[in-house]
Coordinates of C-alpha atoms in Angstrom, one line a residue:
M251 CA 9.9 37.9 22.3
K252 CA 13.1 36.7 20.7
I253 CA 15.1 34.2 22.7
L254 CA 18.3 32.3 21.7
G255 CA 18.9 29.0 23.4
L256 CA 22.5 27.7 23.8
S257 CA 24.1 24.4 24.8
A258 CA 27.9 24.3 25.0
F259 CA 31.2 23.2 26.7
Y260 CA 30.4 19.5 27.3
H261 CA 29.4 17.9 24.1
D262 CA 27.1 18.5 21.1
S263 CA 27.0 22.3 21.4
A264 CA 24.0 23.9 19.6
A265 CA 22.0 27.1 19.2
A266 CA 18.3 27.5 18.7
L267 CA 16.2 30.6 18.0
L268 CA 12.7 31.1 19.4
V269 CA 10.5 34.0 18.2
D270 CA 7.2 34.6 20.0
G271 CA 7.2 30.9 21.0
K272 CA 7.8 29.6 17.5
L273 CA 11.0 27.6 16.9
I274 CA 12.6 29.4 13.9
A275 CA 16.0 27.7 13.6
A276 CA 18.2 25.2 15.4
A277 CA 21.5 23.6 14.6
Q278 CA 24.5 21.8 16.1
E279 CA 28.0 23.4 15.9
E280 CA 29.5 20.2 14.6
R281 CA 27.7 20.6 11.3
F282 CA 29.6 23.8 10.6
S283 CA 32.9 23.1 12.2
R284 CA 33.0 19.5 10.8
K285 CA 34.2 18.3 14.2
K286 CA 32.0 15.4 15.5
H287 CA 30.3 16.3 18.9
D288 CA 31.9 19.7 18.9
A289 CA 31.7 21.1 22.4
E290 CA 33.1 24.6 21.7
F291 CA 30.9 27.7 21.9
P292 CA 28.5 27.4 19.0
T293 CA 29.5 30.5 17.2
Q294 CA 28.6 29.3 13.7
A295 CA 25.3 27.7 14.7
L296 CA 24.4 31.0 16.5
K297 CA 25.3 33.0 13.4
Y298 CA 23.1 30.8 11.3
C299 CA 20.1 31.1 13.7
L300 CA 20.4 34.9 13.6
E301 CA 20.6 34.9 9.9
E302 CA 17.6 32.6 9.5
G303 CA 15.6 34.9 11.8
G304 CA 16.8 38.1 10.1
L305 CA 18.2 39.4 13.4
A306 CA 21.3 40.9 14.8
L307 CA 22.4 39.7 18.2
D308 CA 21.4 43.0 19.8
D309 CA 17.8 42.3 18.6
L310 CA 17.5 39.4 21.1
D311 CA 15.6 39.9 24.3
Y312 CA 17.3 37.1 26.1
I313 CA 19.9 34.3 25.7
A314 CA 19.2 31.2 27.7
F315 CA 21.9 28.6 28.6
Y316 CA 20.8 25.0 29.1
D317 CA 22.3 24.3 32.6
K318 CA 23.6 25.9 35.7
P319 CA 27.4 25.6 36.0
F320 CA 27.5 26.5 39.8
L321 CA 25.2 23.5 40.6
K322 CA 27.3 21.2 38.4
F323 CA 30.5 22.5 40.2
E324 CA 28.8 21.8 43.6
R325 CA 28.1 18.2 42.5
L326 CA 31.7 17.8 41.4
L327 CA 33.1 19.1 44.7
E328 CA 30.8 17.1 46.9
T329 CA 31.5 13.9 44.9
Y330 CA 35.3 14.4 45.3
V331 CA 34.9 15.1 49.1
A332 CA 32.6 12.1 49.5
F333 CA 35.1 9.7 47.9
A334 CA 38.4 11.3 49.1
P335 CA 41.2 10.5 49.1
R336 CA 40.3 8.4 46.0
G337 CA 40.0 10.4 42.8
F338 CA 42.8 13.0 43.6
N339 CA 44.2 12.6 40.0
S340 CA 40.8 13.2 38.5
F341 CA 40.3 16.2 40.8
R342 CA 43.7 17.6 40.0
M343 CA 42.9 17.5 36.2
A344 CA 39.3 18.8 36.5
M345 CA 39.9 21.8 38.8
P346 CA 42.0 24.0 36.5
V347 CA 39.4 23.7 33.7
W348 CA 36.6 24.6 36.0
L349 CA 38.3 27.4 37.8
G350 CA 39.7 28.8 34.5
E351 CA 36.6 28.5 32.3
K352 CA 33.5 26.5 33.1
L353 CA 32.6 28.0 36.5
F354 CA 32.5 31.5 35.1
Q355 CA 30.3 30.8 32.1
R356 CA 28.4 34.1 32.2
H357 CA 31.8 35.9 31.6
L358 CA 32.8 33.2 29.1
I359 CA 29.6 33.5 27.0
G360 CA 29.8 37.3 27.3
S361 CA 33.3 37.4 26.0
Q362 CA 32.4 35.1 23.1
V363 CA 29.5 37.3 22.2
K364 CA 31.6 40.5 22.3
D365 CA 34.5 39.0 20.4
Q366 CA 32.5 37.2 17.7
F367 CA 29.6 39.7 17.2
A368 CA 31.0 43.0 18.2
S369 CA 27.9 43.3 20.3
G370 CA 26.9 45.3 23.3
F371 CA 24.5 42.6 24.4
D372 CA 24.1 42.9 28.2
T373 CA 24.9 39.4 29.5
K374 CA 24.5 40.5 33.1
E375 CA 20.8 41.2 32.7
K376 CA 19.8 39.2 29.6
L377 CA 21.7 35.9 30.0
L378 CA 19.6 33.4 31.9
F379 CA 20.4 29.9 33.0
S380 CA 18.0 26.9 33.1
E381 CA 18.6 23.7 34.9
H382 CA 19.8 20.8 32.7
H383 CA 16.9 18.4 33.2
L384 CA 14.4 21.2 33.1
S385 CA 15.8 22.1 29.7
H386 CA 15.4 18.6 28.5
A387 CA 11.9 18.4 29.9
A388 CA 10.9 21.7 28.2
S389 CA 12.3 20.5 24.9
A390 CA 10.1 17.5 25.1
F391 CA 6.8 18.9 26.4
Y392 CA 6.4 22.4 24.8
P393 CA 6.8 21.2 21.2
S394 CA 4.7 18.1 21.8
P395 CA 1.1 17.9 20.5
F396 CA -0.2 17.5 24.0
E397 CA -2.0 19.9 26.3
E398 CA -1.0 17.7 29.3
A399 CA 1.7 15.0 29.6
V400 CA 4.1 13.2 31.9
V401 CA 7.7 14.1 30.9
L402 CA 10.4 11.5 31.6
T403 CA 14.0 12.6 31.2
M404 CA 16.9 10.1 31.4
D405 CA 20.5 10.8 30.7
G406 CA 24.0 10.5 32.2
V407 CA 23.9 13.5 34.6
G408 CA 23.0 17.1 34.5
E409 CA 23.7 19.1 37.6
W410 CA 22.6 16.5 40.1
A411 CA 19.6 14.8 38.4
T412 CA 20.1 11.7 36.2
T413 CA 16.5 10.7 35.9
S414 CA 13.6 13.1 36.4
V415 CA 9.8 13.3 36.0
A416 CA 7.9 16.4 35.2
R417 CA 4.2 17.1 34.8
G418 CA 3.3 19.4 31.9
S419 CA 0.0 21.2 31.6
G420 CA -0.7 24.1 29.3
N421 CA 2.2 26.5 29.7
M422 CA 3.3 25.1 33.0
L423 CA 6.0 22.5 33.6
E424 CA 6.8 21.2 37.1
V425 CA 9.6 18.7 38.0
I426 CA 8.0 16.3 40.6
K427 CA 10.7 13.7 41.3
E428 CA 14.3 13.0 40.5
I429 CA 17.0 10.4 40.9
H430 CA 20.4 11.9 41.6
F431 CA 24.0 11.2 40.7
P432 CA 25.9 8.8 41.0
H433 CA 22.8 6.6 40.3
S434 CA 22.2 6.9 36.6
I435 CA 20.7 4.7 33.9
G436 CA 22.6 6.8 31.3
L437 CA 26.0 6.2 33.1
L438 CA 25.2 2.5 33.5
Y439 CA 24.7 2.2 29.7
S440 CA 27.8 4.3 29.1
A441 CA 29.8 2.1 31.5
F442 CA 29.0 -0.9 29.3
T443 CA 29.7 1.1 26.2
Y444 CA 33.2 1.7 27.6
Y445 CA 33.6 -1.9 28.6
L446 CA 32.7 -3.0 25.1
G447 CA 35.5 -0.8 23.7
F448 CA 33.3 2.0 22.2
K449 CA 33.5 5.7 22.9
V450 CA 31.4 7.1 25.7
N451 CA 28.9 9.7 24.7
S452 CA 29.3 8.5 21.1
G453 CA 29.2 4.7 20.9
E454 CA 26.1 4.0 22.9
Y455 CA 24.0 3.4 19.8
K456 CA 26.6 0.7 18.7
V457 CA 25.7 -1.2 21.9
M458 CA 22.1 -1.0 21.0
G459 CA 22.8 -2.1 17.4
L460 CA 25.0 -5.0 18.6
A461 CA 22.5 -6.3 21.2
P462 CA 20.2 -8.3 18.9
Y463 CA 23.2 -10.5 17.9
G464 CA 23.6 -11.7 21.5
E465 CA 21.7 -13.4 24.2
P466 CA 21.0 -11.6 27.5
K467 CA 22.9 -14.1 29.6
Y468 CA 24.2 -11.6 32.1
V469 CA 21.0 -9.9 33.1
Q470 CA 20.8 -11.5 36.5
S471 CA 24.5 -10.8 37.2
I472 CA 23.8 -7.1 36.5
L473 CA 20.7 -7.0 38.7
N474 CA 22.3 -9.0 41.5
N475 CA 25.5 -7.0 41.7
I476 CA 25.5 -3.8 39.8
I477 CA 22.1 -2.2 39.9
D478 CA 19.2 -2.6 42.3
V479 CA 15.9 -1.9 40.5
K480 CA 12.7 -1.3 42.4
P481 CA 9.2 -2.3 41.1
D482 CA 8.5 1.4 40.2
G483 CA 11.7 1.6 38.1
S484 CA 13.7 3.6 40.6
F485 CA 17.2 2.3 41.0
R486 CA 20.6 2.5 42.8
L487 CA 24.0 1.6 41.3
N488 CA 26.6 -0.2 43.3
Q489 CA 29.6 2.1 43.1
D490 CA 32.0 -0.8 44.0
Y491 CA 32.0 -1.6 40.2
F492 CA 32.4 1.9 38.8
N493 CA 35.2 4.4 38.5
Y494 CA 33.4 7.5 37.0
C495 CA 33.0 9.3 40.3
T496 CA 36.7 9.4 41.1
G497 CA 38.7 8.0 38.2
L498 CA 39.5 8.5 34.6
T499 CA 37.6 5.4 33.4
M500 CA 34.0 4.3 33.6
T501 CA 34.5 0.9 35.2
N502 CA 37.1 -0.8 37.4
D503 CA 38.8 -4.2 37.8
R504 CA 35.9 -5.6 39.8
F505 CA 33.5 -4.9 37.0
A506 CA 35.7 -6.8 34.6
A507 CA 36.1 -9.6 37.1
L508 CA 32.4 -10.0 37.4
F509 CA 32.0 -10.8 33.7
G510 CA 35.3 -12.6 33.3
E511 CA 37.0 -10.5 30.6
A512 CA 39.0 -7.3 30.5
V513 CA 37.8 -4.1 28.8
R514 CA 37.7 -4.6 25.0
E515 CA 40.3 -2.6 23.0
P516 CA 38.7 -0.5 20.3
D517 CA 40.4 -2.5 17.5
E518 CA 39.8 -5.9 19.1
Q519 CA 37.5 -8.3 17.3
L520 CA 33.9 -8.4 18.6
T521 CA 33.0 -11.9 19.9
Q522 CA 29.9 -13.6 21.0
F523 CA 30.7 -12.6 24.6
H524 CA 30.6 -8.9 23.7
M525 CA 27.3 -9.4 21.9
D526 CA 25.8 -11.1 24.9
I527 CA 27.0 -8.3 27.2
A528 CA 25.3 -5.8 24.8
A529 CA 22.1 -7.8 24.8
S530 CA 22.2 -8.0 28.6
V531 CA 22.6 -4.2 29.4
Q532 CA 20.0 -3.4 26.7
A533 CA 17.5 -5.8 28.4
V534 CA 18.2 -4.3 31.8
T535 CA 17.7 -0.8 30.4
E536 CA 14.4 -1.7 28.7
E537 CA 13.1 -3.2 31.9
I538 CA 14.0 0.0 33.9
V539 CA 12.4 2.2 31.3
L540 CA 9.2 0.1 31.2
R541 CA 8.9 0.0 35.0
L542 CA 9.3 3.8 35.1
A543 CA 6.7 4.3 32.4
R544 CA 4.2 1.9 34.0
S545 CA 4.5 3.3 37.4
L546 CA 4.1 6.9 36.2
R547 CA 1.0 6.1 34.2
A548 CA -0.5 4.4 37.3
E549 CA 0.5 7.3 39.6
T550 CA -0.6 10.2 37.4
G551 CA -3.3 8.8 35.2
I552 CA -2.1 11.0 32.4
P553 CA -2.4 9.3 29.0
N554 CA 0.4 11.2 27.2
L555 CA 4.2 10.6 27.6
C556 CA 7.1 12.8 26.5
L557 CA 10.7 11.6 26.5
A558 CA 14.0 13.5 26.4
G559 CA 17.6 13.0 27.5
G560 CA 20.2 10.8 25.9
V561 CA 18.5 7.6 27.0
A562 CA 15.4 8.6 24.9
L563 CA 17.6 7.9 21.9
N564 CA 17.3 4.3 22.8
C565 CA 14.7 3.6 20.2
V566 CA 14.4 -0.1 21.1
A567 CA 13.2 0.8 24.7
N568 CA 10.9 3.5 23.2
G569 CA 9.4 0.9 20.9
K570 CA 8.7 -1.4 23.9
I571 CA 6.7 1.5 25.6
V572 CA 4.7 2.0 22.5
K573 CA 4.1 -1.7 21.9
E574 CA 2.9 -2.3 25.4
G575 CA 0.4 0.5 25.1
I576 CA 1.2 2.0 28.5
Y577 CA 0.2 5.4 27.2
D578 CA -2.2 6.5 24.6
N579 CA 0.4 8.7 22.9
V580 CA 4.2 9.0 23.1
W581 CA 6.2 11.9 21.8
I582 CA 10.0 12.0 21.8
Q583 CA 12.2 15.0 21.3
P584 CA 14.2 14.3 18.1
A585 CA 17.3 16.1 19.6
S586 CA 17.0 14.3 22.9
G587 CA 20.7 14.7 23.8
D588 CA 22.5 17.9 25.0
A589 CA 22.0 19.7 21.7
G590 CA 18.2 19.7 22.3
G591 CA 18.9 21.5 25.6
A592 CA 19.4 24.7 23.6
V593 CA 15.7 24.4 22.4
G594 CA 14.5 23.5 25.9
A595 CA 16.3 26.4 27.5
A596 CA 14.7 28.9 25.1
L597 CA 11.3 27.3 25.6
A598 CA 11.6 27.2 29.4
T599 CA 12.5 30.9 29.4
H600 CA 9.5 31.8 27.1
Y601 CA 6.9 29.9 29.1
M602 CA 8.2 29.5 32.6
N603 CA 10.1 32.8 33.2
F604 CA 7.6 35.0 31.5
G605 CA 4.3 33.1 31.6
N606 CA 3.5 33.3 27.9
S607 CA 0.4 31.4 26.8
R608 CA 0.9 28.2 24.8
T609 CA -1.1 27.1 21.8
V610 CA -0.6 23.3 21.2
Q611 CA 0.6 22.6 17.7
N612 CA -0.8 19.1 17.0
Q613 CA -0.3 19.0 13.2
P614 CA 2.0 17.3 13.8
D615 CA 4.0 19.1 16.5
G616 CA 6.1 22.2 17.1
M617 CA 9.4 20.9 15.8
S618 CA 8.7 21.3 12.0
G619 CA 9.8 17.7 11.4
A620 CA 13.2 18.7 12.9
Y621 CA 14.0 20.5 9.6
L622 CA 15.4 23.6 11.3
G623 CA 18.8 23.9 9.8
P624 CA 20.2 25.7 6.7
E625 CA 18.9 25.3 3.2
F626 CA 20.2 26.4 -0.1
D627 CA 18.2 27.6 -3.1
Q628 CA 18.8 26.3 -6.6
P629 CA 21.0 29.1 -8.0
D630 CA 23.2 28.9 -4.9
I631 CA 23.5 25.1 -5.2
I632 CA 24.5 25.5 -8.9
R633 CA 27.1 28.1 -8.0
R634 CA 28.6 26.1 -5.1
L635 CA 28.8 22.8 -7.1
T636 CA 30.3 24.5 -10.1
E637 CA 33.0 26.2 -7.9
A638 CA 33.7 22.8 -6.3
G639 CA 34.4 21.3 -9.8
A640 CA 31.4 19.1 -10.0
H641 CA 29.8 17.9 -13.2
F642 CA 26.0 17.8 -13.1
E643 CA 22.7 18.2 -14.9
V644 CA 19.7 20.1 -13.7
L645 CA 16.4 18.2 -14.0
E646 CA 12.8 19.0 -13.5
D647 CA 11.2 17.2 -10.5
D648 CA 9.5 14.4 -12.5
D649 CA 12.6 13.5 -14.5
L650 CA 14.7 13.8 -11.3
Y651 CA 12.6 11.4 -9.4
D652 CA 12.5 8.9 -12.3
S653 CA 16.3 9.0 -12.5
I654 CA 16.7 8.4 -8.8
V655 CA 14.3 5.6 -8.7
A656 CA 16.0 3.9 -11.6
A657 CA 19.4 4.2 -9.8
L658 CA 18.0 2.9 -6.6
A659 CA 16.4 -0.1 -8.4
E660 CA 19.8 -0.9 -9.9
G661 CA 21.2 -1.2 -6.4
K662 CA 23.1 2.1 -6.4
A663 CA 23.6 4.2 -3.3
V664 CA 22.2 7.7 -3.6
G665 CA 23.3 10.8 -1.7
W666 CA 20.2 13.0 -1.1
M667 CA 20.4 16.6 0.0
Q668 CA 17.2 18.6 0.0
G669 CA 15.7 21.5 1.9
R670 CA 16.6 22.4 5.5
M671 CA 19.1 20.3 7.4
E672 CA 17.8 18.2 10.3
F673 CA 18.3 19.1 13.9
G674 CA 19.4 16.2 16.1
P675 CA 21.4 13.0 15.4
R676 CA 19.2 11.4 12.8
A677 CA 19.0 12.1 9.1
L678 CA 15.4 12.3 8.2
G679 CA 15.4 12.7 4.4
A680 CA 17.1 16.0 4.1
R681 CA 20.7 14.9 4.5
S682 CA 20.5 11.2 3.8
I683 CA 22.1 8.3 1.9
L684 CA 19.3 6.2 0.3
G685 CA 19.2 2.6 -1.0
D686 CA 16.8 -0.1 -2.1
P687 CA 15.5 -2.0 1.0
R688 CA 14.8 -5.1 -1.1
S689 CA 18.4 -5.7 -1.8
E690 CA 20.1 -8.5 0.2
T691 CA 23.5 -6.9 -0.1
M692 CA 22.6 -3.2 0.5
Q693 CA 23.3 -3.2 4.3
K694 CA 26.8 -4.7 3.9
T695 CA 27.5 -2.4 0.9
L696 CA 26.5 0.8 2.7
N697 CA 28.4 -0.1 5.9
L698 CA 31.7 -1.2 4.4
R699 CA 32.0 0.6 1.1
V700 CA 30.1 3.8 1.8
K701 CA 30.0 4.5 5.5
H702 CA 33.3 2.8 6.3
R703 CA 31.9 1.4 9.5
E704 CA 31.2 -1.9 11.3
S705 CA 29.2 -4.4 9.3
F706 CA 26.7 -5.1 12.1
R707 CA 25.4 -1.5 12.2
P708 CA 21.7 -1.4 11.1
F709 CA 19.9 0.9 8.7
A710 CA 16.5 2.5 9.1
P711 CA 13.5 2.3 6.8
S712 CA 11.8 5.5 5.7
I713 CA 8.2 4.6 4.9
L714 CA 5.2 6.5 3.7
R715 CA 3.1 7.2 6.8
E716 CA -0.1 5.9 5.1
H717 CA 1.5 2.5 4.6
V718 CA 3.4 1.9 7.9
S719 CA 0.9 -0.6 9.4
D720 CA 1.1 -2.7 6.2
W721 CA 4.8 -3.3 6.7
F722 CA 5.4 -2.9 10.4
D723 CA 3.8 -3.8 13.7
I724 CA 2.9 -0.2 14.4
D725 CA 0.2 2.2 13.4
A726 CA 1.5 5.5 14.8
D727 CA 3.6 8.4 13.8
S728 CA 7.4 7.9 14.1
P729 CA 8.7 10.9 12.2
Y730 CA 12.0 11.1 14.1
M731 CA 13.3 7.5 13.7
L732 CA 13.1 7.0 17.5
I733 CA 10.8 4.0 17.7
V734 CA 11.7 0.4 16.8
A735 CA 8.9 -1.9 15.6
D736 CA 8.8 -5.4 14.3
V737 CA 8.4 -6.1 10.6
A738 CA 4.8 -7.3 9.9
D739 CA 4.3 -11.1 9.8
G740 CA 3.1 -11.0 6.2
K741 CA 6.4 -9.4 5.0
R742 CA 8.7 -11.8 6.9
R743 CA 10.6 -14.7 5.5
T744 CA 10.7 -17.9 7.5
M745 CA 14.3 -19.0 8.2
T746 CA 15.5 -22.6 7.7
D747 CA 16.5 -24.6 10.8
E748 CA 20.2 -24.1 9.8
E749 CA 19.8 -20.4 9.6
A750 CA 17.9 -20.2 12.9
A751 CA 20.7 -22.0 14.6
L752 CA 23.3 -19.4 13.6
F753 CA 25.0 -17.3 16.3
G754 CA 26.2 -13.8 16.5
I755 CA 27.4 -12.0 13.4
E756 CA 26.7 -15.1 11.3
K757 CA 23.1 -14.0 11.4
L758 CA 23.9 -10.8 9.5
N759 CA 23.6 -12.1 5.9
V760 CA 20.4 -14.1 6.4
P761 CA 17.5 -12.3 4.6
R762 CA 14.5 -12.1 7.0
S763 CA 11.9 -10.2 5.0
E764 CA 10.9 -8.6 1.8
I765 CA 13.0 -5.6 2.9
P766 CA 16.2 -7.3 4.2
A767 CA 18.4 -4.2 4.1
V768 CA 16.4 -2.7 7.0
T769 CA 15.3 -5.8 8.9
H770 CA 17.4 -6.5 11.9
V771 CA 18.3 -10.0 13.0
D772 CA 15.4 -10.0 15.5
Y773 CA 12.9 -8.9 12.8
S774 CA 12.8 -5.4 14.1
A775 CA 13.5 -2.0 12.3
R776 CA 14.0 1.6 13.4
V777 CA 11.0 3.1 11.6
Q778 CA 10.7 6.6 10.2
T779 CA 7.3 7.6 9.0
V780 CA 7.4 10.2 6.2
D781 CA 4.5 12.7 6.2
K782 CA 3.7 14.8 3.1
R783 CA 3.1 17.8 5.3
T784 CA 6.6 18.0 6.8
N785 CA 8.7 16.7 3.9
P786 CA 6.8 16.7 0.6
R787 CA 9.8 16.2 -1.5
Y788 CA 11.0 13.1 0.3
H789 CA 7.4 11.8 0.4
A790 CA 7.2 12.3 -3.4
L791 CA 10.4 10.4 -4.0
I792 CA 9.3 7.4 -1.9
S793 CA 5.8 7.5 -3.6
R794 CA 7.5 7.3 -7.0
F795 CA 9.6 4.4 -5.8
K796 CA 6.4 2.6 -4.7
E797 CA 4.8 3.2 -8.1
A798 CA 7.8 1.6 -9.8
T799 CA 8.4 -1.3 -7.4
G800 CA 5.4 -1.7 -5.2
C801 CA 7.5 -1.0 -2.1
P802 CA 6.8 2.2 -0.1
V803 CA 10.1 2.0 1.8
L804 CA 13.6 3.3 1.3
V805 CA 16.8 2.6 3.2
N806 CA 17.8 5.8 5.0
T807 CA 21.1 6.5 6.6
S808 CA 22.8 9.7 7.5
F809 CA 24.8 11.4 4.8
N810 CA 28.3 11.1 6.3
V811 CA 31.0 8.5 6.9
R812 CA 32.0 7.1 10.3
G813 CA 33.3 9.8 12.5
E814 CA 32.1 12.7 10.3
P815 CA 29.2 15.0 11.1
I816 CA 26.2 14.8 8.8
V817 CA 26.8 17.0 5.7
C818 CA 25.5 20.6 5.9
T819 CA 26.4 22.3 2.6
P820 CA 26.5 21.3 -1.0
E821 CA 30.3 21.3 -0.8
D822 CA 30.1 18.9 2.2
A823 CA 27.9 16.6 0.1
F824 CA 30.1 16.7 -2.9
R825 CA 33.2 15.9 -0.8
C826 CA 31.5 13.0 0.8
F827 CA 30.3 11.8 -2.6
M828 CA 33.8 11.9 -4.0
G829 CA 35.3 10.2 -0.9
T830 CA 33.0 7.2 -0.9
D831 CA 31.4 4.7 -3.2
I832 CA 28.1 6.6 -3.4
E833 CA 27.3 6.3 -7.1
V834 CA 24.7 9.1 -7.4
L835 CA 24.3 12.5 -5.7
V836 CA 21.2 14.7 -5.8
V837 CA 21.4 18.3 -4.4
G838 CA 18.3 20.2 -5.0
N839 CA 17.5 19.5 -8.7
C840 CA 21.2 18.9 -9.6
L841 CA 21.9 15.2 -10.4
L842 CA 25.5 14.0 -10.3
H843 CA 26.9 10.6 -11.4
K844 CA 30.2 9.4 -10.1
N845 CA 31.5 8.3 -13.5
D846 CA 31.0 11.9 -14.8
Q847 CA 33.3 13.5 -12.2
N848 CA 36.9 14.6 -12.5
S849 CA 38.9 11.7 -11.0
A850 CA 41.5 14.2 -9.7
L851 CA 38.8 15.3 -7.2
K852 CA 38.5 11.8 -5.7
L853 CA 39.2 11.8 -1.9
D854 CA 40.3 9.1 0.5
Y855 CA 37.5 9.5 3.1
K856 CA 38.1 6.1 4.8
N857 CA 40.7 7.6 7.1
A858 CA 39.7 11.3 6.9
F859 CA 37.9 11.4 10.3
E860 CA 38.6 10.2 13.8
L861 CA 36.6 7.0 14.4
D862 CA 33.6 7.3 16.6

């Protein structure tokens, strides 16, 4: 059975191909269109998936869409009626879009298929719709290495659900409880994202990254006024402080008055107040997630937990679940946001609509390390780089690894493009910028000179799986960079009294461990374990770096600049290389040095993309 999953029309459009229950390909549209969080119909991602599977569109048995537009429209109408006459301007702006496009998505998808693929695919009979949270839950449970699991989905909102719990067993998945809109942990976090001057549905990870620089001074104010959290983790939001139901903003004047400052403008300087606000909402979020996790373990007795939905990208909260040992095993869908809904819709169709049997893939899971995007063979890489005007040499693997290790040890930033592109928001060693984690200046260099982004933004360590417990307070797989753990005591550096007394962003340049470039100000790190089975090439490079330096860790950040989607093609990689201060680029076995390139091809990448 051949099923194509789609997510589209809101943000992070994507396509995924499932053949006889095996995930063959998956990619976000943004990687092809070069438009961050592209919400348009994923034409190019769909074409890629078909090409990877060697299929024409008419070969598909079904197309599965990740949510149900009529239910979402029902929620929209009921919300406007409940809050009337407030929200008329929002209602007036939303209705033409819904009545003109979004409500009739069967027709819209059918017309896209017909126009783009000259296909006679029968969308009346073969286009199916899954519910939003069910798609998320399916994306988490079915690829997991568990026969049975509790599945916790948390995001902004789907049709009605904002938080849901499902029980997965074998090929069955049943949603057993939900929290409904407007009460949403995702929207709570997004409201604070808006209040802090970052973009909603884009800047939430900045709030998480900013939080360790602050003190959670406002936790009690949030719990006393904004959200009522029960012992089991269920919650209700006080709508007196929000504007997302009826207005064009996330928060209102009462929200700002509670904390004593107006909404931060995007170009306004970040102050200690903003850091304390970030720390406070992060602490509240962690507490809610932990209460939910504890209560579900006690209620079900099931030892395995799967996570999905945008809130599952909060790797600090995930790390708290793992550290507390609430569950024996935790597995998180690497594309937890809406893009992953395309995978979930296809899987839900395969197992739930048609009752196909499921074989658990526990070595290591059913996501193939998230390496599900396009790859380019060596002759194609050479042709593409040559046509782009690049100067390069082609090396055998051993010489290539030695050259990269030498460059890293010299403090150079290395663009690394190998194999199939990752699916999801994280670069996992296929489309990455690499650095030496031992460098005290690497974080600042990569943020300001390479990524063109805020100096406080943290970087992740990629570490050989077999050495993770030697360097971090964790001994578990974390292949998708979705779990935060503390740096091991033996690798830490004790701060002086003067350093410990620093506040806010002043903490940034104080080295805290043997790997300061990936150690956050609270001694934590967002760990990626690298397994030889899923990425042998990246594993070999880190192993060679360990042989040379004794350190089995590399700095890993996504191969892009602020506001740009992660690179997809060799041409994308070369453009980013020429538009930043990356000194070395590796694409396949092609090695490029910046000093060897034609200076006329240099680009101004700093202002090339809309800021995220």
